[in-house]
């Protein structure tokens, strides 16, 4: 790859038109109708996939995505690498760029990704941080598009923790003209800076961005109801307080009665069954969590292809 590099730390690192390209290519990868030039964009290239914390979906889908695109994935865990403990982020970045062509990293602190991106002269992709989970949002909005055809004017209601997943969804919905409401208990709202960025993006696309503490009004015209765990990785010491604060925000049959019958239920997984979502809702026909999980593979292949083409 050349000396230019582009990172994907936030969904806003892509233009809306590039997201449309990712969706187009993802549907082609999914249907196995991709054109010759997109079949092996990572041929003879290696991708380091670093995990500072656990993963099922992200690990499997990135490793497969790199392989499907003709590349060589190298998965590394925190036990092996010791990001910031065995070795400084700067030195990890400067070493990796000598061997591999891209870095995919899941980290505790978003600053770790920014530091890695600063030092590495190769693309860095955010595989989840405490601020964003952009690859998840790409798969989620692709899933929504598959369901509804047209995204503009749809309404996604996120109920739960205004954290990484909610942040990326807010920003990507705003970019694509999807109305978004994030409903949280008091004190768990999304970061003000992310909310402001989403509102500013939405002013150009016509989407609405709302943050509140009351599910009822938001759910009235929901097309999708999205939830995520109440206790994210790294917040385990707050589990007791969080479970009490979030209890009224469980996505269950009673809550779904406030939404139109056609509204789908979404979850990034892993789910804590019986906490943020009940078994019956997660296992119901209206829940598309497994479509989202499958689409991680297709959208990440498209993302990697886009990045490989633009460096
Ligand atoms: N949704 C998601 O990122 O799952 P993992 O934490 O298992 O990768
Ligand atoms: N908010 C969750 C998402 C997991 C995919 C976490 O950060 O643990």
mmCIF file of C-alpha atoms and ligand atoms in Angstrom:
data_model
loop_
_atom_site.group_PDB
_atom_site.id
_atom_site.type_symbol
_atom_site.label_atom_id
_atom_site.label_comp_id
_atom_site.label_asym_id
_atom_site.label_seq_id
_atom_site.Cartn_x
_atom_site.Cartn_y
_atom_site.Cartn_z
ATOM 1 C CA UNK A 1 0.000 0.000 0.000
ATOM 2 C CA UNK A 2 1.187 3.558 -0.606
ATOM 3 C CA UNK A 3 2.301 6.083 1.962
ATOM 4 C CA UNK A 4 -1.136 7.752 2.219
ATOM 5 C CA UNK A 5 -3.377 6.158 4.763
ATOM 6 C CA UNK A 6 -6.919 6.590 5.884
ATOM 7 C CA UNK A 7 -8.261 5.557 9.228
ATOM 8 C CA UNK A 8 -11.750 4.502 10.258
ATOM 9 C CA UNK A 9 -11.995 5.510 13.916
ATOM 10 C CA UNK A 10 -15.459 7.068 13.624
ATOM 11 C CA UNK A 11 -18.365 6.533 11.229
ATOM 12 C CA UNK A 12 -17.794 10.175 10.274
ATOM 13 C CA UNK A 13 -14.431 9.198 8.746
ATOM 14 C CA UNK A 14 -16.502 8.067 5.732
ATOM 15 C CA UNK A 15 -18.543 10.389 3.521
ATOM 16 C CA UNK A 16 -22.221 9.470 3.170
ATOM 17 C CA UNK A 17 -21.550 8.492 -0.490
ATOM 18 C CA UNK A 18 -18.800 6.131 0.673
ATOM 19 C CA UNK A 19 -21.222 4.507 3.118
ATOM 20 C CA UNK A 20 -23.560 3.953 0.151
ATOM 21 C CA UNK A 21 -20.652 2.317 -1.691
ATOM 22 C CA UNK A 22 -19.951 0.096 1.332
ATOM 23 C CA UNK A 23 -23.627 -0.950 1.359
ATOM 24 C CA UNK A 24 -23.620 -1.622 -2.398
ATOM 25 C CA UNK A 25 -20.446 -3.710 -2.218
ATOM 26 C CA UNK A 26 -21.654 -5.480 0.943
ATOM 27 C CA UNK A 27 -24.793 -6.635 -0.852
ATOM 28 C CA UNK A 28 -22.605 -7.863 -3.722
ATOM 29 C CA UNK A 29 -20.275 -9.747 -1.363
ATOM 30 C CA UNK A 30 -23.337 -11.207 0.335
ATOM 31 C CA UNK A 31 -24.923 -12.331 -2.949
ATOM 32 C CA UNK A 32 -21.536 -13.448 -4.321
ATOM 33 C CA UNK A 33 -21.965 -11.190 -7.344
ATOM 34 C CA UNK A 34 -18.945 -8.986 -6.707
ATOM 35 C CA UNK A 35 -16.967 -7.830 -9.769
ATOM 36 C CA UNK A 36 -13.457 -9.161 -10.465
ATOM 37 C CA UNK A 37 -11.667 -6.025 -9.166
ATOM 38 C CA UNK A 38 -13.278 -6.393 -5.743
ATOM 39 C CA UNK A 39 -12.684 -10.124 -5.314
ATOM 40 C CA UNK A 40 -9.206 -10.017 -3.740
ATOM 41 C CA UNK A 41 -8.273 -6.435 -2.870
ATOM 42 C CA UNK A 42 -6.088 -7.710 0.000
ATOM 43 C CA UNK A 43 -4.041 -10.197 -2.044
ATOM 44 C CA UNK A 44 -0.482 -10.382 -0.628
ATOM 45 C CA UNK A 45 -1.480 -8.023 2.175
ATOM 46 C CA UNK A 46 -1.547 -8.679 5.904
ATOM 47 C CA UNK A 47 -3.899 -7.229 8.513
ATOM 48 C CA UNK A 48 -3.168 -7.198 12.256
ATOM 49 C CA UNK A 49 -6.362 -7.588 14.317
ATOM 50 C CA UNK A 50 -5.692 -6.550 17.936
ATOM 51 C CA UNK A 51 -7.981 -7.212 20.889
ATOM 52 C CA UNK A 52 -7.482 -5.467 24.207
ATOM 53 C CA UNK A 53 -10.825 -6.941 25.329
ATOM 54 C CA UNK A 54 -12.941 -9.980 24.410
ATOM 55 C CA UNK A 55 -14.885 -10.573 21.194
ATOM 56 C CA UNK A 56 -16.799 -13.227 19.276
ATOM 57 C CA UNK A 57 -18.401 -11.466 16.283
ATOM 58 C CA UNK A 58 -15.698 -8.911 15.570
ATOM 59 C CA UNK A 59 -12.903 -11.442 15.758
ATOM 60 C CA UNK A 60 -14.572 -14.056 13.541
ATOM 61 C CA UNK A 61 -15.909 -11.592 10.968
ATOM 62 C CA UNK A 62 -12.686 -9.603 10.563
ATOM 63 C CA UNK A 63 -10.532 -12.716 10.347
ATOM 64 C CA UNK A 64 -12.858 -14.216 7.724
ATOM 65 C CA UNK A 65 -13.244 -10.911 5.877
ATOM 66 C CA UNK A 66 -9.475 -10.559 5.428
ATOM 67 C CA UNK A 67 -9.191 -14.200 4.264
ATOM 68 C CA UNK A 68 -12.109 -13.887 1.837
ATOM 69 C CA UNK A 69 -10.429 -10.815 0.316
ATOM 70 C CA UNK A 70 -7.208 -12.757 -0.303
ATOM 71 C CA UNK A 71 -5.276 -11.300 2.644
ATOM 72 C CA UNK A 72 -3.500 -12.702 5.687
ATOM 73 C CA UNK A 73 -5.122 -11.931 9.064
ATOM 74 C CA UNK A 74 -3.011 -11.976 12.236
ATOM 75 C CA UNK A 75 -5.178 -11.979 15.360
ATOM 76 C CA UNK A 76 -3.431 -10.774 18.533
ATOM 77 C CA UNK A 77 -4.847 -10.658 22.029
ATOM 78 C CA UNK A 78 -3.931 -8.380 24.905
ATOM 79 C CA UNK A 79 -2.302 -11.336 26.670
ATOM 80 C CA UNK A 80 0.175 -11.548 23.793
ATOM 81 C CA UNK A 81 0.716 -7.878 22.958
ATOM 82 C CA UNK A 82 0.220 -6.042 26.251
ATOM 83 C CA UNK A 83 -0.896 -2.743 24.706
ATOM 84 C CA UNK A 84 0.427 0.007 26.984
ATOM 85 C CA UNK A 85 1.749 -2.504 29.525
ATOM 86 C CA UNK A 86 4.310 -4.718 27.767
ATOM 87 C CA UNK A 87 4.904 -2.094 25.106
ATOM 88 C CA UNK A 88 3.948 1.522 24.378
ATOM 89 C CA UNK A 89 1.219 2.134 21.773
ATOM 90 C CA UNK A 90 3.692 4.173 19.715
ATOM 91 C CA UNK A 91 6.177 1.290 19.508
ATOM 92 C CA UNK A 92 3.454 -1.240 18.660
ATOM 93 C CA UNK A 93 2.297 1.000 15.800
ATOM 94 C CA UNK A 94 5.825 1.614 14.498
ATOM 95 C CA UNK A 95 6.580 -2.114 14.513
ATOM 96 C CA UNK A 96 3.310 -3.265 12.954
ATOM 97 C CA UNK A 97 3.608 -0.860 10.017
ATOM 98 C CA UNK A 98 6.873 -2.594 9.035
ATOM 99 C CA UNK A 99 5.061 -5.905 8.505
ATOM 100 C CA UNK A 100 1.367 -5.414 7.869
ATOM 101 C CA UNK A 101 -0.832 -3.198 5.693
ATOM 102 C CA UNK A 102 -3.703 -2.375 8.069
ATOM 103 C CA UNK A 103 -4.460 -2.503 11.793
ATOM 104 C CA UNK A 104 -7.877 -3.372 13.193
ATOM 105 C CA UNK A 105 -8.006 -2.731 16.957
ATOM 106 C CA UNK A 106 -10.465 -3.095 19.824
ATOM 107 C CA UNK A 107 -9.371 -0.996 22.784
ATOM 108 C CA UNK A 108 -10.560 0.334 26.130
ATOM 109 C CA UNK A 109 -9.689 3.980 25.535
ATOM 110 C CA UNK A 110 -10.403 5.733 22.243
ATOM 111 C CA UNK A 111 -7.159 7.690 22.751
ATOM 112 C CA UNK A 112 -5.250 4.433 22.236
ATOM 113 C CA UNK A 113 -6.655 4.241 18.688
ATOM 114 C CA UNK A 114 -5.881 7.887 18.031
ATOM 115 C CA UNK A 115 -2.327 7.373 19.211
ATOM 116 C CA UNK A 116 -1.960 4.244 17.081
ATOM 117 C CA UNK A 117 -3.355 6.081 14.051
ATOM 118 C CA UNK A 118 -0.981 8.975 14.711
ATOM 119 C CA UNK A 119 2.126 6.796 14.665
ATOM 120 C CA UNK A 120 1.228 4.117 12.118
ATOM 121 C CA UNK A 121 1.553 5.072 8.451
ATOM 122 C CA UNK A 122 -1.082 2.458 7.599
ATOM 123 C CA UNK A 123 -4.888 2.541 8.067
ATOM 124 C CA UNK A 124 -6.229 1.925 11.581
ATOM 125 C CA UNK A 125 -9.799 0.615 11.939
ATOM 126 C CA UNK A 126 -11.792 0.940 15.164
ATOM 127 C CA UNK A 127 -13.143 -2.471 16.201
ATOM 128 C CA UNK A 128 -14.768 -0.853 19.316
ATOM 129 C CA UNK A 129 -13.595 1.713 21.802
ATOM 130 C CA UNK A 130 -15.254 3.502 24.708
ATOM 131 C CA UNK A 131 -16.469 6.184 22.258
ATOM 132 C CA UNK A 132 -17.557 4.353 19.112
ATOM 133 C CA UNK A 133 -18.259 1.006 17.473
ATOM 134 C CA UNK A 134 -18.353 2.176 13.850
ATOM 135 C CA UNK A 135 -18.157 -1.259 12.179
ATOM 136 C CA UNK A 136 -21.237 -2.297 14.155
ATOM 137 C CA UNK A 137 -23.189 0.749 12.989
ATOM 138 C CA UNK A 138 -22.325 0.025 9.346
ATOM 139 C CA UNK A 139 -23.740 -3.506 9.691
ATOM 140 C CA UNK A 140 -26.794 -2.192 11.559
ATOM 141 C CA UNK A 141 -27.793 0.458 9.029
ATOM 142 C CA UNK A 142 -27.128 -2.020 6.202
ATOM 143 C CA UNK A 143 -29.498 -4.434 7.955
ATOM 144 C CA UNK A 144 -32.095 -1.678 8.284
ATOM 145 C CA UNK A 145 -31.718 -0.853 4.589
ATOM 146 C CA UNK A 146 -32.140 -4.507 3.620
ATOM 147 C CA UNK A 147 -35.386 -4.544 5.578
ATOM 148 C CA UNK A 148 -36.887 -1.258 4.429
ATOM 149 C CA UNK A 149 -35.201 -0.586 1.053
ATOM 150 C CA UNK A 150 -35.031 3.161 1.597
ATOM 151 C CA UNK A 151 -33.438 4.522 4.786
ATOM 152 C CA UNK A 152 -34.363 8.200 4.548
ATOM 153 C CA UNK A 153 -37.105 9.171 6.975
ATOM 154 C CA UNK A 154 -37.059 5.910 8.954
ATOM 155 C CA UNK A 155 -36.884 6.179 12.740
ATOM 156 C CA UNK A 156 -34.471 4.198 14.904
ATOM 157 C CA UNK A 157 -35.101 4.290 18.657
ATOM 158 C CA UNK A 158 -32.165 3.232 20.835
ATOM 159 C CA UNK A 159 -33.144 2.302 24.389
ATOM 160 C CA UNK A 160 -30.378 1.766 26.936
ATOM 161 C CA UNK A 161 -26.873 3.048 27.549
ATOM 162 C CA UNK A 162 -25.788 6.142 25.609
ATOM 163 C CA UNK A 163 -22.354 4.628 25.067
ATOM 164 C CA UNK A 164 -20.180 3.433 22.142
ATOM 165 C CA UNK A 165 -22.860 1.627 20.106
ATOM 166 C CA UNK A 166 -25.409 4.418 20.611
ATOM 167 C CA UNK A 167 -22.806 7.045 19.628
ATOM 168 C CA UNK A 168 -21.955 5.425 16.297
ATOM 169 C CA UNK A 169 -25.638 4.812 15.522
ATOM 170 C CA UNK A 170 -26.529 8.452 16.232
ATOM 171 C CA UNK A 171 -23.829 9.747 13.931
ATOM 172 C CA UNK A 172 -24.470 7.279 11.114
ATOM 173 C CA UNK A 173 -28.255 7.746 11.268
ATOM 174 C CA UNK A 174 -27.742 11.518 11.050
ATOM 175 C CA UNK A 175 -25.432 11.063 8.044
ATOM 176 C CA UNK A 176 -27.933 8.861 6.205
ATOM 177 C CA UNK A 177 -31.094 10.866 6.944
ATOM 178 C CA UNK A 178 -32.471 8.359 9.461
ATOM 179 C CA UNK A 179 -34.311 9.917 12.415
ATOM 180 C CA UNK A 180 -32.763 8.723 15.658
ATOM 181 C CA UNK A 181 -33.904 8.866 19.283
ATOM 182 C CA UNK A 182 -31.654 7.740 22.125
ATOM 183 C CA UNK A 183 -33.608 7.016 25.304
ATOM 184 C CA UNK A 184 -31.579 6.405 28.458
ATOM 185 C CA UNK A 185 -31.980 6.592 32.205
ATOM 186 C CA UNK A 186 -30.922 9.972 33.613
ATOM 187 C CA UNK A 187 -27.133 10.176 33.838
ATOM 188 C CA UNK A 188 -26.514 7.689 30.988
ATOM 189 C CA UNK A 189 -27.153 10.038 28.049
ATOM 190 C CA UNK A 190 -24.741 10.037 25.090
ATOM 191 C CA UNK A 191 -21.740 12.349 25.228
ATOM 192 C CA UNK A 192 -22.720 15.970 24.592
ATOM 193 C CA UNK A 193 -19.990 16.314 21.964
ATOM 194 C CA UNK A 194 -21.359 13.347 19.962
ATOM 195 C CA UNK A 195 -24.932 14.642 20.261
ATOM 196 C CA UNK A 196 -23.854 18.056 18.950
ATOM 197 C CA UNK A 197 -21.953 16.488 16.053
ATOM 198 C CA UNK A 198 -24.990 14.370 15.162
ATOM 199 C CA UNK A 199 -27.301 17.402 15.281
ATOM 200 C CA UNK A 200 -24.945 19.377 13.073
ATOM 201 C CA UNK A 201 -24.712 16.523 10.513
ATOM 202 C CA UNK A 202 -28.497 16.052 10.634
ATOM 203 C CA UNK A 203 -29.098 19.698 9.819
ATOM 204 C CA UNK A 204 -27.732 18.954 6.331
ATOM 205 C CA UNK A 205 -29.564 15.633 5.801
ATOM 206 C CA UNK A 206 -32.935 16.525 7.317
ATOM 207 C CA UNK A 207 -32.796 13.800 9.985
ATOM 208 C CA UNK A 208 -33.938 14.461 13.545
ATOM 209 C CA UNK A 209 -31.737 13.609 16.517
ATOM 210 C CA UNK A 210 -33.374 13.325 19.930
ATOM 211 C CA UNK A 211 -32.055 12.367 23.343
ATOM 212 C CA UNK A 212 -34.460 11.747 26.216
ATOM 213 C CA UNK A 213 -35.371 9.636 29.208
ATOM 214 C CA UNK A 214 -38.955 8.641 28.256
ATOM 215 C CA UNK A 215 -39.504 5.785 25.764
ATOM 216 C CA UNK A 216 -43.230 6.344 25.186
ATOM 217 C CA UNK A 217 -43.319 9.198 22.634
ATOM 218 C CA UNK A 218 -40.228 8.038 20.775
ATOM 219 C CA UNK A 219 -41.608 4.530 20.331
ATOM 220 C CA UNK A 220 -44.905 5.705 18.779
ATOM 221 C CA UNK A 221 -43.406 5.974 15.309
ATOM 222 C CA UNK A 222 -40.403 3.656 15.613
ATOM 223 C CA UNK A 223 -39.285 1.514 12.666
ATOM 224 C CA UNK A 224 -36.524 -0.137 14.708
ATOM 225 C CA UNK A 225 -35.976 -0.532 18.448
ATOM 226 C CA UNK A 226 -32.324 -1.078 19.337
ATOM 227 C CA UNK A 227 -30.752 -2.035 22.644
ATOM 228 C CA UNK A 228 -27.300 -2.928 23.997
ATOM 229 C CA UNK A 229 -26.012 -4.332 27.279
ATOM 230 C CA UNK A 230 -26.377 -2.237 30.435
ATOM 231 C CA UNK A 231 -22.891 -3.179 31.621
ATOM 232 C CA UNK A 232 -20.322 -2.812 28.855
ATOM 233 C CA UNK A 233 -16.870 -4.375 28.848
ATOM 234 C CA UNK A 234 -14.776 -2.445 31.358
ATOM 235 C CA UNK A 235 -17.766 -1.295 33.477
ATOM 236 C CA UNK A 236 -18.111 -4.492 35.505
ATOM 237 C CA UNK A 237 -17.470 -2.702 38.808
ATOM 238 C CA UNK A 238 -20.613 -0.580 38.201
ATOM 239 C CA UNK A 239 -22.819 -3.605 37.467
ATOM 240 C CA UNK A 240 -25.014 -3.438 40.559
ATOM 241 C CA UNK A 241 -25.881 0.256 40.229
ATOM 242 C CA UNK A 242 -26.384 0.018 36.484
ATOM 243 C CA UNK A 243 -28.758 -2.952 36.709
ATOM 244 C CA UNK A 244 -30.947 -0.988 39.135
ATOM 245 C CA UNK A 245 -30.862 2.236 37.080
ATOM 246 C CA UNK A 246 -31.633 0.519 33.776
ATOM 247 C CA UNK A 247 -34.361 -1.884 35.000
ATOM 248 C CA UNK A 248 -37.281 0.284 33.705
ATOM 249 C CA UNK A 249 -35.658 0.347 30.239
ATOM 250 C CA UNK A 250 -35.814 -3.375 29.487
ATOM 251 C CA UNK A 251 -36.941 -4.219 25.941
ATOM 252 C CA UNK A 252 -39.792 -6.622 26.630
ATOM 253 C CA UNK A 253 -43.270 -7.393 25.203
ATOM 254 C CA UNK A 254 -44.848 -4.664 27.325
ATOM 255 C CA UNK A 255 -42.482 -2.002 26.021
ATOM 256 C CA UNK A 256 -43.012 -3.201 22.436
ATOM 257 C CA UNK A 257 -46.740 -2.526 22.802
ATOM 258 C CA UNK A 258 -45.805 1.174 22.647
ATOM 259 C CA UNK A 259 -44.323 0.704 19.147
ATOM 260 C CA UNK A 260 -45.927 -0.019 15.745
ATOM 261 C CA UNK A 261 -46.313 -3.719 14.942
ATOM 262 C CA UNK A 262 -43.934 -3.523 11.985
ATOM 263 C CA UNK A 263 -41.001 -2.176 14.072
ATOM 264 C CA UNK A 264 -38.043 -4.543 14.158
ATOM 265 C CA UNK A 265 -35.888 -5.212 17.225
ATOM 266 C CA UNK A 266 -32.111 -4.848 16.974
ATOM 267 C CA UNK A 267 -29.220 -5.806 19.255
ATOM 268 C CA UNK A 268 -25.477 -5.714 18.557
ATOM 269 C CA UNK A 269 -24.899 -8.785 20.776
ATOM 270 C CA UNK A 270 -23.654 -10.180 23.071
ATOM 271 C CA UNK A 271 -27.003 -9.981 24.880
ATOM 272 C CA UNK A 272 -27.461 -10.327 28.598
ATOM 273 C CA UNK A 273 -30.752 -12.228 28.366
ATOM 274 C CA UNK A 274 -33.242 -11.172 31.011
ATOM 275 C CA UNK A 275 -31.497 -7.813 31.547
ATOM 276 C CA UNK A 276 -31.714 -5.320 28.643
ATOM 277 C CA UNK A 277 -33.831 -7.718 26.562
ATOM 278 C CA UNK A 278 -36.087 -10.642 27.409
ATOM 279 C CA UNK A 279 -35.675 -14.118 25.919
ATOM 280 C CA UNK A 280 -39.022 -13.963 24.126
ATOM 281 C CA UNK A 281 -38.184 -10.671 22.371
ATOM 282 C CA UNK A 282 -34.625 -11.669 21.446
ATOM 283 C CA UNK A 283 -35.877 -15.002 20.068
ATOM 284 C CA UNK A 284 -38.916 -13.501 18.299
ATOM 285 C CA UNK A 285 -39.400 -13.126 14.527
ATOM 286 C CA UNK A 286 -39.172 -9.366 14.756
ATOM 287 C CA UNK A 287 -35.624 -9.477 16.149
ATOM 288 C CA UNK A 288 -32.881 -9.147 13.495
ATOM 289 C CA UNK A 289 -29.845 -9.526 15.794
ATOM 290 C CA UNK A 290 -28.511 -12.512 13.837
ATOM 291 C CA UNK A 291 -28.924 -10.660 10.516
ATOM 292 C CA UNK A 292 -26.879 -7.837 12.051
ATOM 293 C CA UNK A 293 -24.232 -10.348 13.170
ATOM 294 C CA UNK A 294 -24.065 -11.933 9.705
ATOM 295 C CA UNK A 295 -23.885 -8.524 8.047
ATOM 296 C CA UNK A 296 -20.796 -7.620 10.076
ATOM 297 C CA UNK A 297 -18.915 -9.937 7.699
ATOM 298 C CA UNK A 298 -20.291 -8.471 4.470
ATOM 299 C CA UNK A 299 -20.047 -4.808 5.480
ATOM 300 C CA UNK A 300 -16.507 -5.235 6.856
ATOM 301 C CA UNK A 301 -15.407 -6.883 3.602
ATOM 302 C CA UNK A 302 -16.788 -3.853 1.771
ATOM 303 C CA UNK A 303 -15.106 -1.474 4.233
ATOM 304 C CA UNK A 304 -11.721 -3.200 3.907
ATOM 305 C CA UNK A 305 -12.070 -3.149 0.108
ATOM 306 C CA UNK A 306 -12.906 0.566 0.164
ATOM 307 C CA UNK A 307 -9.928 1.361 2.386
ATOM 308 C CA UNK A 308 -7.604 -0.837 0.289
ATOM 309 C CA UNK A 309 -8.746 1.047 -2.826
ATOM 310 C CA UNK A 310 -8.268 4.480 -1.300
ATOM 311 C CA UNK A 311 -4.696 4.124 -0.006
HETATM 312 N N1 LIG B 1 -21.187 -6.933 18.459
HETATM 313 C C1 LIG B 1 -19.890 -7.194 18.708
HETATM 314 O O1 LIG B 1 -18.987 -6.386 18.445
HETATM 315 O O2 LIG B 1 -19.672 -8.431 19.225
HETATM 316 P P1 LIG B 1 -18.279 -8.951 19.860
HETATM 317 O O3 LIG B 1 -18.037 -8.129 21.096
HETATM 318 O O4 LIG B 1 -18.503 -10.400 20.152
HETATM 319 O O5 LIG B 1 -17.202 -8.724 18.855
HETATM 320 N N1 LIG B 2 -21.474 -1.610 24.598
HETATM 321 C C1 LIG B 2 -20.921 -2.957 24.473
HETATM 322 C C2 LIG B 2 -20.910 -3.390 23.051
HETATM 323 C C3 LIG B 2 -20.372 -4.771 22.808
HETATM 324 C C4 LIG B 2 -20.346 -5.152 21.367
HETATM 325 C C5 LIG B 2 -19.537 -2.964 25.090
HETATM 326 O O1 LIG B 2 -18.784 -2.014 24.887
HETATM 327 O O2 LIG B 2 -19.208 -3.925 25.795
#
